[in-house]
Amino acid sequence: MNKKAVNNMLLKHMPPRILSRITGIDIYLVNAHQKYGEPIELTKEQQAALDKWYDSFK
């Protein structure tokens, strides 16, 4: 799987509290994304944190 697919999977299935703690994404945005499919606009810092987390799985 490529990085974008894994990041989308993480945003869709990981508990909001963990994502918020690791990436700094607002817990309520993650919750709305998971429950209702609301889009998430990530800042560069949040995207970098998500990418860094992805790289730690390798």
CSV table of C-alpha atoms in Angstrom, one decimal:
chain,number,residue,atom,x,y,z
A,1,MET,CA,0.0,0.0,0.0
A,2,ASN,CA,1.2,3.5,-0.7
A,3,LYS,CA,1.5,6.3,1.9
A,4,LYS,CA,-1.7,8.0,0.9
A,5,ALA,CA,-3.8,4.8,1.2
A,6,VAL,CA,-2.3,4.1,4.6
A,7,ASN,CA,-2.8,7.6,5.9
A,8,ASN,CA,-6.5,7.5,4.8
A,9,MET,CA,-6.8,4.1,6.5
A,10,LEU,CA,-5.3,5.5,9.7
A,11,LEU,CA,-7.6,8.5,9.6
A,12,LYS,CA,-10.6,6.3,9.1
A,13,HIS,CA,-10.0,3.6,11.7
A,14,MET,CA,-7.6,4.7,14.4
A,15,PRO,CA,-9.1,5.9,17.7
A,16,PRO,CA,-9.5,9.7,17.5
A,17,ARG,CA,-7.6,10.2,20.9
A,18,ILE,CA,-4.5,8.4,19.5
A,19,LEU,CA,-4.6,10.4,16.2
A,20,SER,CA,-5.0,13.6,18.1
A,21,ARG,CA,-2.1,12.9,20.5
A,22,ILE,CA,0.3,11.8,17.7
A,23,THR,CA,-0.6,14.3,14.9
A,24,GLY,CA,-2.2,17.2,16.7
A,25,ILE,CA,-5.4,16.9,14.6
A,26,ASP,CA,-8.4,18.1,16.6
A,27,ILE,CA,-10.1,15.1,18.2
A,28,TYR,CA,-13.6,16.4,17.1
A,29,LEU,CA,-12.5,16.7,13.5
A,30,VAL,CA,-11.3,13.1,13.5
A,31,ASN,CA,-14.5,11.9,15.2
A,32,ALA,CA,-16.6,13.7,12.6
A,33,HIS,CA,-14.5,12.3,9.8
A,34,GLN,CA,-14.9,8.8,11.0
A,35,LYS,CA,-18.6,9.0,11.9
A,36,TYR,CA,-20.0,11.2,9.1
A,37,GLY,CA,-17.3,11.2,6.4
A,38,GLU,CA,-16.5,14.9,6.9
A,39,PRO,CA,-13.3,15.9,5.0
A,40,ILE,CA,-10.3,16.8,7.0
A,41,GLU,CA,-8.0,19.6,5.9
A,42,LEU,CA,-4.6,18.9,7.3
A,43,THR,CA,-2.0,21.5,8.0
A,44,LYS,CA,1.6,20.9,6.8
A,45,GLU,CA,2.6,20.1,10.4
A,46,GLN,CA,-0.2,17.6,10.8
A,47,GLN,CA,0.6,16.0,7.5
A,48,ALA,CA,4.2,15.8,8.4
A,49,ALA,CA,3.4,14.1,11.7
A,50,LEU,CA,1.1,11.6,10.0
A,51,ASP,CA,3.8,10.9,7.4
A,52,LYS,CA,6.4,10.5,10.2
A,53,TRP,CA,4.1,8.1,12.0
A,54,TYR,CA,3.6,6.1,8.8
A,55,ASP,CA,7.4,5.9,8.3
A,56,SER,CA,7.8,4.4,11.8
A,57,PHE,CA,5.8,1.4,10.7
A,58,LYS,CA,8.4,0.3,8.2
